[in-house]
Structures are given as C-alpha cells and as structure tokens.
Short mmCIF file of C-alpha atoms and ligand atoms in Angstrom, two decimals:
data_model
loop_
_atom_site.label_atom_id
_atom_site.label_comp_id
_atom_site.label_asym_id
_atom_site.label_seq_id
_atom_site.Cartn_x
_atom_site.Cartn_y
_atom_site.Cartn_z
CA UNK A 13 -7.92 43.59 18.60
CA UNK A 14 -7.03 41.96 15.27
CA UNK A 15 -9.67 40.68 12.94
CA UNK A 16 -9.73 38.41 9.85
CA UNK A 17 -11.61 35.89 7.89
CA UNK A 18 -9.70 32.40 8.91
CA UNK A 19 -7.41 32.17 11.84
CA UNK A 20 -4.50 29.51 10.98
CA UNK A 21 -2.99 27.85 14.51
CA UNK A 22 0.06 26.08 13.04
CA UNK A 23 2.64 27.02 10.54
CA UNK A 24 3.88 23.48 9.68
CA UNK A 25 2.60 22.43 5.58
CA UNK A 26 -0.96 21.85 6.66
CA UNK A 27 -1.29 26.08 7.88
CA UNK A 28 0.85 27.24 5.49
CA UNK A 29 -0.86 25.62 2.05
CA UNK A 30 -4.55 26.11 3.46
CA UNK A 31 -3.25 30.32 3.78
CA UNK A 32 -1.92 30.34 0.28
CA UNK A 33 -5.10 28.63 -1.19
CA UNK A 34 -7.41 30.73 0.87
CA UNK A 35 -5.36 33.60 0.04
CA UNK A 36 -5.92 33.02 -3.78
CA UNK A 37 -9.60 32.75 -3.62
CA UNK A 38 -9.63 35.98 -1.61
CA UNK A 39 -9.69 34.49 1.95
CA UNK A 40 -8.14 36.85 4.20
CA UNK A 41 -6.33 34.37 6.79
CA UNK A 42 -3.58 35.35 9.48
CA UNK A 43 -1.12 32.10 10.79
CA UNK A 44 -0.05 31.87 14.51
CA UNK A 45 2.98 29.35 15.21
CA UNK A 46 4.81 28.49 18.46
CA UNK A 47 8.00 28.31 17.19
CA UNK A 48 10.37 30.46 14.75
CA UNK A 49 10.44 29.66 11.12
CA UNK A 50 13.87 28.12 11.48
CA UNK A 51 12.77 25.88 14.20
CA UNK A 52 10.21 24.43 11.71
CA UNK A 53 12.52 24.16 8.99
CA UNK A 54 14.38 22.55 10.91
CA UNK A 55 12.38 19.60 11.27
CA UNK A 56 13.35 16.57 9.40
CA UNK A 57 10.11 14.68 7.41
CA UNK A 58 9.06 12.33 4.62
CA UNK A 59 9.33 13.44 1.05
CA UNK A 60 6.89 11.53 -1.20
CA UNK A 61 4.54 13.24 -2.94
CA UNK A 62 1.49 11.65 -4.28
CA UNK A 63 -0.57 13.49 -7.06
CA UNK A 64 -3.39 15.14 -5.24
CA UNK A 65 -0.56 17.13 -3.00
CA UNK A 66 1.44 18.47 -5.73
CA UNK A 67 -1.57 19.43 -7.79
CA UNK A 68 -2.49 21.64 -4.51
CA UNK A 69 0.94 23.40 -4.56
CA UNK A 70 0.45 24.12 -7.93
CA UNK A 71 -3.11 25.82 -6.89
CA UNK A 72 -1.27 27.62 -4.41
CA UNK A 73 1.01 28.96 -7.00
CA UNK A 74 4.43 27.08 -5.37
CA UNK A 75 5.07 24.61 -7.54
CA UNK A 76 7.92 25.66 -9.43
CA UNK A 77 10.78 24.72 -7.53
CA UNK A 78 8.76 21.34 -6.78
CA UNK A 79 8.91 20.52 -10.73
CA UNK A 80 12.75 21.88 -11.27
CA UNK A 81 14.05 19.61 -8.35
CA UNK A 82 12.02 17.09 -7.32
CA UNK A 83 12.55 13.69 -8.20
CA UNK A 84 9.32 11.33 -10.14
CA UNK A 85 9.17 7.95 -9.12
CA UNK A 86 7.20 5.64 -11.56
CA UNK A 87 8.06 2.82 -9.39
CA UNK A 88 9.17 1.43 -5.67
CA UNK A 89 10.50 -1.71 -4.37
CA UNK A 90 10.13 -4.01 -1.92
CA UNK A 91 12.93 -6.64 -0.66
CA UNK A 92 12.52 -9.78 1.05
CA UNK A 93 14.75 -13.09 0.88
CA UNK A 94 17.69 -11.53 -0.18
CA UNK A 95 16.08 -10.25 -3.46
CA UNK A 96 14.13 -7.21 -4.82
CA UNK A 97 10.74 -7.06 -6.17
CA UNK A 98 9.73 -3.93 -8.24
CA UNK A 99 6.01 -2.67 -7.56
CA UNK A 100 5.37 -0.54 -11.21
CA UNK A 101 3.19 2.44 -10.19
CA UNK A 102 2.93 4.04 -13.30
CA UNK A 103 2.34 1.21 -15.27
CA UNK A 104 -0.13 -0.61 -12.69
CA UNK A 105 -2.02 3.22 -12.48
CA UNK A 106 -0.83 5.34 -14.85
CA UNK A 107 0.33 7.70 -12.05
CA UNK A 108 4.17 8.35 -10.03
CA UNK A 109 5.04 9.70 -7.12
CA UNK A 110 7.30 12.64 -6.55
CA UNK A 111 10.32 12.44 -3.96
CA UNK A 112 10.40 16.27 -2.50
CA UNK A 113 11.21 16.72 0.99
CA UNK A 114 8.61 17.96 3.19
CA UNK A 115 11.42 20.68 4.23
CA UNK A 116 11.90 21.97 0.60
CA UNK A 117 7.91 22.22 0.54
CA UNK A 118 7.78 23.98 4.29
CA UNK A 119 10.03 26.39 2.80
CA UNK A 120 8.68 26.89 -0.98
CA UNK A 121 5.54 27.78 1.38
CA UNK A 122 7.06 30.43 3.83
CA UNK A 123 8.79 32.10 1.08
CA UNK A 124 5.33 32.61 -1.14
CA UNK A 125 3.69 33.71 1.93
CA UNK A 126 6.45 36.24 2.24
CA UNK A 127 6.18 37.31 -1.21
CA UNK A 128 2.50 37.61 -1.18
CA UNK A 129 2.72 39.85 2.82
CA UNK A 130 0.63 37.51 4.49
CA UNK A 131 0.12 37.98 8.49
CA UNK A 132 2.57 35.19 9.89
CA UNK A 133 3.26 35.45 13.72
CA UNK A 134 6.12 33.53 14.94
CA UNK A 135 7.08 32.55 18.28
CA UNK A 136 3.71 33.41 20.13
CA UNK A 137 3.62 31.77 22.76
CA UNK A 138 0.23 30.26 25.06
CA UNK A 139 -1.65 29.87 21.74
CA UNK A 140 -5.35 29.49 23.00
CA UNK A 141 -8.77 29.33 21.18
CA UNK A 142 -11.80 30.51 22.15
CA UNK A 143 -15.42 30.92 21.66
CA UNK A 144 -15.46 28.57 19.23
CA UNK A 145 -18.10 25.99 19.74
CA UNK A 146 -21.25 28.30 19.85
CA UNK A 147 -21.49 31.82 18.28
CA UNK A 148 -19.69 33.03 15.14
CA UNK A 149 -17.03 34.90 16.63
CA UNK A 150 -14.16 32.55 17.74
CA UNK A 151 -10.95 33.90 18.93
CA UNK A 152 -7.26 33.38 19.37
CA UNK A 153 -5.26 34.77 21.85
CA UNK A 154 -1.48 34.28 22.78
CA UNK A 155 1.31 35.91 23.99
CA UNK A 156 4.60 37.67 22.72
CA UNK A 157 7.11 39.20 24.18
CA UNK A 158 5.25 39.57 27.58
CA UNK A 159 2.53 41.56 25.32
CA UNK A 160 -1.27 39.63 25.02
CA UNK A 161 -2.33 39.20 22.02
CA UNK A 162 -6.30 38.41 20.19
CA UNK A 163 -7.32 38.02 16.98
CA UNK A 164 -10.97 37.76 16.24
CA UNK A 165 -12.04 35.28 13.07
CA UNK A 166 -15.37 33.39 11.35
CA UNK A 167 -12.99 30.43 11.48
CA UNK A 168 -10.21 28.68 13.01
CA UNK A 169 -8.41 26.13 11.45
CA UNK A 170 -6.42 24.04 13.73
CA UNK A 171 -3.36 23.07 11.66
CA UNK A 172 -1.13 22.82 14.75
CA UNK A 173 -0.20 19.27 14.90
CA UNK A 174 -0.56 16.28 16.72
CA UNK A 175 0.51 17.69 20.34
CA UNK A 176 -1.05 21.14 19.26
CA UNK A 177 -3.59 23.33 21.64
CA UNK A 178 -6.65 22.90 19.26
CA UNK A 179 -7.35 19.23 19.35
CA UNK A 180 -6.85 19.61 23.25
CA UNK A 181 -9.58 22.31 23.42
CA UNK A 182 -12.41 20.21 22.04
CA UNK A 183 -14.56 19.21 25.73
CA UNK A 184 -13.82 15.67 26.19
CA UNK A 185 -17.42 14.22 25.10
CA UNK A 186 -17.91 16.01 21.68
CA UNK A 187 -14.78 13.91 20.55
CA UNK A 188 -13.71 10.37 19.61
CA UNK A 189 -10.37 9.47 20.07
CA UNK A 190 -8.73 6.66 17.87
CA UNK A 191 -5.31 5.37 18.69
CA UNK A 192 -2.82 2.20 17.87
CA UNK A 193 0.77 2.17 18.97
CA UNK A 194 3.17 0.26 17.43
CA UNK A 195 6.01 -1.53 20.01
CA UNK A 196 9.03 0.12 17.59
CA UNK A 197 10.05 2.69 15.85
CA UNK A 198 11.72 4.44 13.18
CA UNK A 199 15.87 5.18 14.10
CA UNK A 200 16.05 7.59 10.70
CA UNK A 201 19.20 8.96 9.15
CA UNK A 202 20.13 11.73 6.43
CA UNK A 203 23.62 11.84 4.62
CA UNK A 204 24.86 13.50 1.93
CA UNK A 205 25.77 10.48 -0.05
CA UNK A 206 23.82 9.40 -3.23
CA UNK A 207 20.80 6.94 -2.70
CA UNK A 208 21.26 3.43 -3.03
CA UNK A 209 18.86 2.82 -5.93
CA UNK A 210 17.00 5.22 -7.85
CA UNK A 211 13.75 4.19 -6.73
CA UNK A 212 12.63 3.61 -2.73
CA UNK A 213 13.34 0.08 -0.99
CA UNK A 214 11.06 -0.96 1.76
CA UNK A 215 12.85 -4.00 3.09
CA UNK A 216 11.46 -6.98 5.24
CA UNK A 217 13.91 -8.68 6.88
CA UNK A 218 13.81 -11.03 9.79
CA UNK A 219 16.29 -8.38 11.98
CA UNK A 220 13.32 -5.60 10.99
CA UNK A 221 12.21 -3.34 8.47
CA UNK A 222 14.06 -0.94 6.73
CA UNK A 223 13.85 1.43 4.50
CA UNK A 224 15.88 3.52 1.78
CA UNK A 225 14.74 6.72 0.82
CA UNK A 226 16.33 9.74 -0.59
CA UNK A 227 15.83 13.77 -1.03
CA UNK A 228 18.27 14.27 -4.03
CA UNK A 229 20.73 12.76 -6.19
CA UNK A 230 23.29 13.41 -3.72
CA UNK A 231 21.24 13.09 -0.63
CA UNK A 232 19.88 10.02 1.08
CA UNK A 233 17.11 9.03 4.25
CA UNK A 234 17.56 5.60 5.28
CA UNK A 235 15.29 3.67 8.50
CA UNK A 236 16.05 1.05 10.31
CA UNK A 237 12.85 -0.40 12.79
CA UNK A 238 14.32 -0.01 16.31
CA UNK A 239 13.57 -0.71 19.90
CA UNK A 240 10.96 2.16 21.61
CA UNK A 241 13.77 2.27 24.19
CA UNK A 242 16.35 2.96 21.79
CA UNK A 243 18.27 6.15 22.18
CA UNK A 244 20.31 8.01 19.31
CA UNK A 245 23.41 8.47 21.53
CA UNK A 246 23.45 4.38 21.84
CA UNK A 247 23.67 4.22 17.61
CA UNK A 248 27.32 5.75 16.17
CA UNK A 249 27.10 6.16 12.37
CA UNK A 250 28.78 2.66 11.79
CA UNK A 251 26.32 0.84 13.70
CA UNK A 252 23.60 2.32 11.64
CA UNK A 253 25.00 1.76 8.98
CA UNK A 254 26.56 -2.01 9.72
CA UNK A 255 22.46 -2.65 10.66
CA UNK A 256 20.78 -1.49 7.64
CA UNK A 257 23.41 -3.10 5.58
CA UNK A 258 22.33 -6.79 7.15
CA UNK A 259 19.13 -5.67 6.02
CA UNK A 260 19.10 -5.48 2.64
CA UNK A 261 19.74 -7.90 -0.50
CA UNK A 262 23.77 -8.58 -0.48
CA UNK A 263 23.54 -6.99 -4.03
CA UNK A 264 22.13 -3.87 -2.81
CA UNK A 265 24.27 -3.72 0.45
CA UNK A 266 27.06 -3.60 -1.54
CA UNK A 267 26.82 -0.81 -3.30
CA UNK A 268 25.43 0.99 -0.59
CA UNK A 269 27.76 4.47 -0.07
CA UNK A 270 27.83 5.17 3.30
CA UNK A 271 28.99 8.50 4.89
CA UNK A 272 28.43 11.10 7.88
CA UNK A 273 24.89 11.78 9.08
CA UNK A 274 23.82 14.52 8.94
CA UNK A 275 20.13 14.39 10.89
CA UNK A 276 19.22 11.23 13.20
CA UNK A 277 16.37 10.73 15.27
CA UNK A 278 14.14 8.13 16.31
CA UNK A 279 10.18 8.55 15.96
CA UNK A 280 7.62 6.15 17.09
CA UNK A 281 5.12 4.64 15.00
CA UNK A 282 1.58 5.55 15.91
CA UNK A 283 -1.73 5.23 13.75
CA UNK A 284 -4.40 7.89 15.28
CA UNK A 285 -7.59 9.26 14.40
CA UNK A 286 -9.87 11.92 16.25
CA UNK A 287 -13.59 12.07 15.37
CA UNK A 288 -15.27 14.69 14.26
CA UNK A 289 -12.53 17.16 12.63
CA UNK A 290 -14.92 20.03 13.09
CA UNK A 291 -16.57 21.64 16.14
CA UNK A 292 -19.00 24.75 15.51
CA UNK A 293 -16.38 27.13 14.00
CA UNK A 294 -13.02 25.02 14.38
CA UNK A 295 -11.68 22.55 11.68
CA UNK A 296 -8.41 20.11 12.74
CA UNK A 297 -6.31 19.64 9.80
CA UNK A 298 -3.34 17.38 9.29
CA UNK A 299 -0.87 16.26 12.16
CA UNK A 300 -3.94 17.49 14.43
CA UNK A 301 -6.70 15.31 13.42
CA UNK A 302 -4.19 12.49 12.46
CA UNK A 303 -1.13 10.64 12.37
CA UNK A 304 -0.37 7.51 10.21
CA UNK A 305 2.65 5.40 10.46
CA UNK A 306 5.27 6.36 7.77
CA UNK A 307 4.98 2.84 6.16
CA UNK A 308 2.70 4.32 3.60
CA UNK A 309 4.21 7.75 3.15
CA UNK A 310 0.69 9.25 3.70
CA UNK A 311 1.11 12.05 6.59
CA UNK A 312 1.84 14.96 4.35
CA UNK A 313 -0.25 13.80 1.07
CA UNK A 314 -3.16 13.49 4.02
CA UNK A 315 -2.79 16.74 5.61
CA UNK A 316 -2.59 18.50 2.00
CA UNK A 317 -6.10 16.20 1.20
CA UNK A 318 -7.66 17.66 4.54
CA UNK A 319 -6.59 21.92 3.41
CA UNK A 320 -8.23 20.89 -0.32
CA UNK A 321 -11.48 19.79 0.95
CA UNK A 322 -11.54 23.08 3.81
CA UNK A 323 -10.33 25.50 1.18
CA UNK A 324 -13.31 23.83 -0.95
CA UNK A 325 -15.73 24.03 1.60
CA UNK A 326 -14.39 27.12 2.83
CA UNK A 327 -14.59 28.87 -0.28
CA UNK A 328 -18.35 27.81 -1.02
CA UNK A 329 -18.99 29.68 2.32
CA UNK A 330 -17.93 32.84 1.35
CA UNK A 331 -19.35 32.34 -2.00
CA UNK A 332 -22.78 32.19 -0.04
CA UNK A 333 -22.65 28.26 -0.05
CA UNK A 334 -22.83 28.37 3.84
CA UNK A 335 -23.74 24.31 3.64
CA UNK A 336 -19.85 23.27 2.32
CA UNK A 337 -19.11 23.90 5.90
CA UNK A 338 -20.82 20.80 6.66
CA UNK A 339 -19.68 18.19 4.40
CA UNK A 340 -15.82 19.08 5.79
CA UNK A 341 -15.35 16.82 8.20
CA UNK A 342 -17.18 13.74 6.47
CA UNK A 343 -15.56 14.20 3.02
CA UNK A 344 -11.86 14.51 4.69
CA UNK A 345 -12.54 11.25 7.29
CA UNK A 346 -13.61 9.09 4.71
CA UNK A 347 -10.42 9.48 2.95
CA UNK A 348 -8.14 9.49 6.17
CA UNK A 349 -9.83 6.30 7.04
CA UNK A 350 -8.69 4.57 3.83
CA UNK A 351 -5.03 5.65 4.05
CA UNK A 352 -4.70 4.88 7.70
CA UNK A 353 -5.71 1.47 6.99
CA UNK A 354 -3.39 1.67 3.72
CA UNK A 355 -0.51 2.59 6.69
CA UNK A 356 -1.24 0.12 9.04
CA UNK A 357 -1.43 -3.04 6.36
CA UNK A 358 2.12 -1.85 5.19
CA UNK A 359 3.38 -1.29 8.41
CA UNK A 360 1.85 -4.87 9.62
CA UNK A 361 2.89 -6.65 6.26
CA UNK A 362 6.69 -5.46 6.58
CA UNK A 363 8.01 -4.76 10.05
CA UNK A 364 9.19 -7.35 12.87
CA UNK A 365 6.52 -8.57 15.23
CA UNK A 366 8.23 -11.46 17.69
CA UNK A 367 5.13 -11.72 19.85
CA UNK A 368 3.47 -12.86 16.60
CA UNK A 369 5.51 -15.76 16.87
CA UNK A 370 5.88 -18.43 13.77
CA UNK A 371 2.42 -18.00 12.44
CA UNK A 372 2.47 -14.56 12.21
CA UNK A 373 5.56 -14.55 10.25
CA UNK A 374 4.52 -17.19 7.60
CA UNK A 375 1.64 -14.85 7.37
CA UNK A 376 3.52 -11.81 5.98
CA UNK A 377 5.77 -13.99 3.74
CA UNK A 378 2.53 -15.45 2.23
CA UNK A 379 1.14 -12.25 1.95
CA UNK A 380 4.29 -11.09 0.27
CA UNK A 381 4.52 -13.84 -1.92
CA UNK A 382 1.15 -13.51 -3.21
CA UNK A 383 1.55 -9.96 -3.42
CA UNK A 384 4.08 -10.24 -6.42
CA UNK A 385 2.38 -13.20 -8.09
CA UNK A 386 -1.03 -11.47 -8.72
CA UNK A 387 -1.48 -8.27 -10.53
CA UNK A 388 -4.64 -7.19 -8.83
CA UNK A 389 -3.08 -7.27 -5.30
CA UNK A 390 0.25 -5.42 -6.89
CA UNK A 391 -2.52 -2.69 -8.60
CA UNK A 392 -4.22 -2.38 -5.39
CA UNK A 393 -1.11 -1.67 -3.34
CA UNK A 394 -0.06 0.67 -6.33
CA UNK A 395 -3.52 3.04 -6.52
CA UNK A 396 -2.71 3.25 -2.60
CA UNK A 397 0.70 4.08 -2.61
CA UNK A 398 0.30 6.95 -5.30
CA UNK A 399 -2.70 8.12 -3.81
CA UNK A 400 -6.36 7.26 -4.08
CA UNK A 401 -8.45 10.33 -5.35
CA UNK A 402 -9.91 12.89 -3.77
N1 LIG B 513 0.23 27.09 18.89
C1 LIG B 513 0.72 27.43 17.67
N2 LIG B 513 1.38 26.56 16.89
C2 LIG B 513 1.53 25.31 17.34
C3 LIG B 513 1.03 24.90 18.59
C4 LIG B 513 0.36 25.85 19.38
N3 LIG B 513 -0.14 25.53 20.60
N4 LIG B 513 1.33 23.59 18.77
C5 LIG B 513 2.00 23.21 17.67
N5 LIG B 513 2.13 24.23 16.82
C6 LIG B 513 2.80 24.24 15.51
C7 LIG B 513 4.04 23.38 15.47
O1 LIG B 513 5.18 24.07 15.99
C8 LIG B 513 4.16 23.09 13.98
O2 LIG B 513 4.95 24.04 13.31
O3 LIG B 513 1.96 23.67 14.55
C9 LIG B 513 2.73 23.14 13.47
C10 LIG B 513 2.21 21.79 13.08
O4 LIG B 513 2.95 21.30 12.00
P1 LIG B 513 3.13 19.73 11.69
O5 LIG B 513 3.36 19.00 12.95
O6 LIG B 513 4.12 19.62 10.62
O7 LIG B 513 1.67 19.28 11.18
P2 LIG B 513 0.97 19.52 9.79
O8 LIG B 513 1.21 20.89 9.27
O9 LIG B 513 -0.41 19.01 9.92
O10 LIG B 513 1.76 18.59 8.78
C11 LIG B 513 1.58 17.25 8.69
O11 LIG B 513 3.82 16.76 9.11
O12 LIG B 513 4.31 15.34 10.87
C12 LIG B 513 4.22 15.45 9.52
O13 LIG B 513 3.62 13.29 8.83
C13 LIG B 513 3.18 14.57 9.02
O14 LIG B 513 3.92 15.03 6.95
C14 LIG B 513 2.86 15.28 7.81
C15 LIG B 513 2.84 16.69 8.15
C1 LIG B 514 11.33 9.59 3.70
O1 LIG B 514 11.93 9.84 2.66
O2 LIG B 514 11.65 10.13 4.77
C2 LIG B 514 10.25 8.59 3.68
C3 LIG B 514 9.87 8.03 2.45
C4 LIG B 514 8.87 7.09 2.41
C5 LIG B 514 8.26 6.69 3.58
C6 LIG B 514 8.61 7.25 4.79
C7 LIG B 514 9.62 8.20 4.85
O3 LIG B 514 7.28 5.73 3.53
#
C-alpha cells in the first residue's frame, strides 16, 4: 500500500493547481483521475481569468505561458437593441480580466507536474474513498488494469467534479444539497477564425442570449441559448452561424468572420451548491462542491478560489496550525455564495425567459437600461465580473 500526505481524486484544474501549490510548500500529494490526460485535454471550457486565479498559477510556478499568450481584457460588452454598451472594468476597478482557455491552463498544469515527477495516475478506474469521516487515516482505492489499487493519506481532496465519486460518498444527512436548473442551454462553438471584437459580447436579444468569446487572435467561442432538447446533429455550421448573426447589433453581425467549427456541444445551465465542503478528512473542491452557470465566467476562477483557501488551510496544518482545517469550508462558501448569485443575476438579466411573459421582459430591459445610466450599478457588475477578493 501507497502512502502520502494529500490524496487528489480529480485531475481536471481544481486537482492539478491544489498538487502544484501543495507541492511547493512541501505537501507530498499523489492525483488519481478516471480518464487519460488526453481525454481531459480534450475537454472544451471557458477562458476568463479573473485576478485571484492567475495570481495562484503564478504561486504554482505556471504562469509563464499564461502571461506570453493570454489575452487582458480591461473591458466587456453587453448588446441589447441593436447597439453595444461597453462595461469599463479597469477603469470602474482598476483590475482586467485575462482570456486563457481553461485547456491551455489544464495543460500548463500537467506539464509542471511532469517536470516536477509528481505521482499522477491516469485511467484508474472504480475510484472509491474510504475511512474518511472518522479516524485520520482515509483511503483511496481503485482499479487498473484488472490490478487493485490503495493509497493511504491524512487528507483527501475531492477535486473530481460535479458527477465525481467524492461528493456521492458523503451519507445523505451530513449534506445539503442546493440546486436551480435553468430550461436552456448553451449550443457552444470554436473556429479558427478571428473574434468578432476584441473584447467579449454578451448579447440580449429577444431570439436569446448569446455570446462572443474568443481563445486567441485567430481563434473564436461563440454561444447561442438553445432549447434543453436541442441536439448538435440538428445545428449544421450555417445555422449556427445564420442564428447568432440575428443576434447581434447589424454592425457587429457584419463583420462577423464565420468559418468551420471546430468543437460544438451543448451544455445545460445549472447553478448548484452542496453544504458543507468538508467531512472529517475530505474537502470538495471546484466542479464537486459547485457549478455556476457560465453567464458570469466564474467556474474556473471559483474552483482556483476553493485550492487557495485548502492549500492555506492545508499548509497551516502541517505547519502545526491544526485549526486552518476548520475555517476551509466556511471561508470558501462564503465566497461561492456571492459568485453564484453574481451567475444567476447575469444569467436572469440576459437570457430568454417566455414563461416570464411581458412583465418579465420589461424587467430585464429596465434593469439593463439602468444598468448603463448609473455608475454604481456598472462598478458593481464590474468588481463581480473581475472577481471579488479573496
Ligand atoms: N475518480 C477519479 N477522477 C474522477 C472521477 C472519479 N470517480 N470522477 C470524475 N473525475 C475526474 C474527471 O474526469 C475530471 O478530469 O475529475 C476531474 C474533474 O475536473 P473538472 O470537471 O474540470 O472540475 P474542476 O477541476 O473542479 O474544474 C472546475 O471546470 O467544469 C469546469 O466550470 C468548471 O471551469 C470550472 C472547472
Ligand atoms: C468562453 O470563452 O468559453 C466563455 C467566456 C465567458 C463566459 C463563458 C464562456 O461567461
């Protein structure tokens, strides 16, 4: 049997930033993931990068491809009636965003792992935890290649995602479970074509919500809000790109460069909390403990916010600070709480809601219109969108 210090289910960012960090402050940790690395990279994401997330990369010492190649944003739009409106982050809070895709982060991560010979296991499959709630020995055990597996640990963190085998251990009554689903979701495409505008567009629009995003200079990720029962096949290039045109200010749509996807999928939009993030000696991080809807581009920036305050609290244990331990699950909550209502006021305030008939609709135009006549309302959307502090 295997033995180390922190036992990482789950190499998507969330694992693979918390075993860097620990890894710096001496932490031994060892990560277990379900799938290969290629699957993982495989997987398409957001790419906006508040401040608090890229300052962690640069703690975990993987920052440098991050500052050659990605993109700041001092500023993102919003459209509605045919025109644009211009929300000034850096002016409005002296802060930008950074537009990185969570790929090229996944991978900046994997290779310094590599670099440093960290314990990675791929592929294992039945991932299970054990002994976790009572004692100080928790386990993890799994399977590979028909050969059983266990690795003995003080910790676990469960960094395995949404659907992943940690939440889904907790016993049913030591956990709260906080869920809203949206009735549409996100048809999402990626081209090789140059973005639209140099900064984002979130567009309301009384077809839907759309939105234009971009990875590069020569690569673009545009949404359109679709039906739940939707299906990729049912959407060929033209019609994705004949819908988000509609969507946008004429001026915009026509210089729009359209071109062969390259990636499209649809994801739903879901806004989810679980309650408490830590039982005895497991801690759910990211995707696990959470999911916002993309409106606010807060997934990633929260799951990085959830590894600093563990690698915080995890280094004051081992530095004989047993008490950190405790604070983990507070500290990280009362931050996920404030951008998951960040997410769902954007996601309300831009997308299409029919069954909110008339009322509702004059509702998010007034909001909208007030939101670019007052300076306070455009600051407070602004300190949100680049990330409060941690
Ligand atoms: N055992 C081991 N690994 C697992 C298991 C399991 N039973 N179940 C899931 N996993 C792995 C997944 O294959 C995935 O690689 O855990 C990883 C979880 O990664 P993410 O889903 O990316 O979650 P997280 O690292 O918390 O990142 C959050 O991802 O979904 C976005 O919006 C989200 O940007 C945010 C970020
Ligand atoms: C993306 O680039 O994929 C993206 C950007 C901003 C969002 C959501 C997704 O709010």
């Amino acid at each position: 049997m295997q033995t180390t210090q922190v036992a990482i289910v789950g190499a998507g960012p969330s694992g693979l930033l918390l075993g860097q960090l620990l890894a710096r402050s001496g932490i031994a940790n060892v990560v277990i993931e379900q799938r290969s690395a290629d699957y993982v990279l495989g997987r398409i994401r957001a790419g906006v990068l508040e401040h608090t997330c890229t300052d962690l990369l640069e703690a975990a010492g993987v920052s440098a491809r991050l500052h050659a190649e990605g993109l700041p944003h001092d500023g993102v739009c919003l459209s509605f009636d045919d025109r644009l409106h211009r929300i000034d982050l850096l002016g409005l809070t002296g802060k930008r965003v950074t537009v990185y895709g969570q790929t090229e982060v996944t991978r900046d991560l994997m290779d310094a792992r590599r670099a440093a010979a960290l314990s990675t296991v791929y592929q294992a499959d039945e991932v299970r935890v054990h002994d976790f709630l009572d004692g100080s020995a928790p386990r993890v055990t799994w399977v590979q290649d028909g050969q059983a597996h266990e690795l003995r640990a003080d910790f676990i963190a469960g960094c395995d995602g949404f659907h992943g085998v940690c939440r889904a251990s907790v016993p049913a009554e030591k956990i709260a479970l906080h869920e809203k689903v949206y009735p549409f979701g996100w048809l999402g495409v990626l081209s090789d074509t140059p973005p639209v505008h140099e900064e984002l567009i979130y567009a309301h629009h009384p077809r839907g919500f759309a939105l234009c995003s971009q990875r590069s200079h020569t690569r673009s990720r545009y949404y359109v809000q679709c039906s739940l029962d939707d299906k990729v096949e049912n959407w060929s290039d033209e019609a994705f790109w004949n819908e988000l045109r509609l969507r946008l200010p004429a001026e915009v749509a026509a210089r729009l460069v359209t071109g062969a996807s390259i990636e499209k999928s649809i994801a739903p939009l879901r806004s989810f909390v679980a309650e408490p993030l830590r039982f005895g000696r497991l801690f759910l991080v990211g995707d696990a403990g959470h999911i916002v809807p993309p409106t606010g581009a807060k997934g990633l920036n929260l799951a990085a916010s959830d590894v600093g305050y563990l690698w915080q609290a995890l280094e004051g244990f081992y530095a004989g600070r047993r008490g950190e331990i405790d604070h983990y699950s507070q500290r990280a909550l009362a931050r996920i709480w404030k951008a998951e209502r960040f997410s769902w006021s954007m996601t309300l305030l831009l997308h299409r809601f029919p069954e909110n008939g008339s009322f509702g609709a004059r509702m998010q135009r007034a909001e909208l219109d007030y939101l670019f006549s007052s300076q306070a309302a455009m600051t407070a959307l602004a300190e949100n969108y680049v990330g409060l502090p941690m």
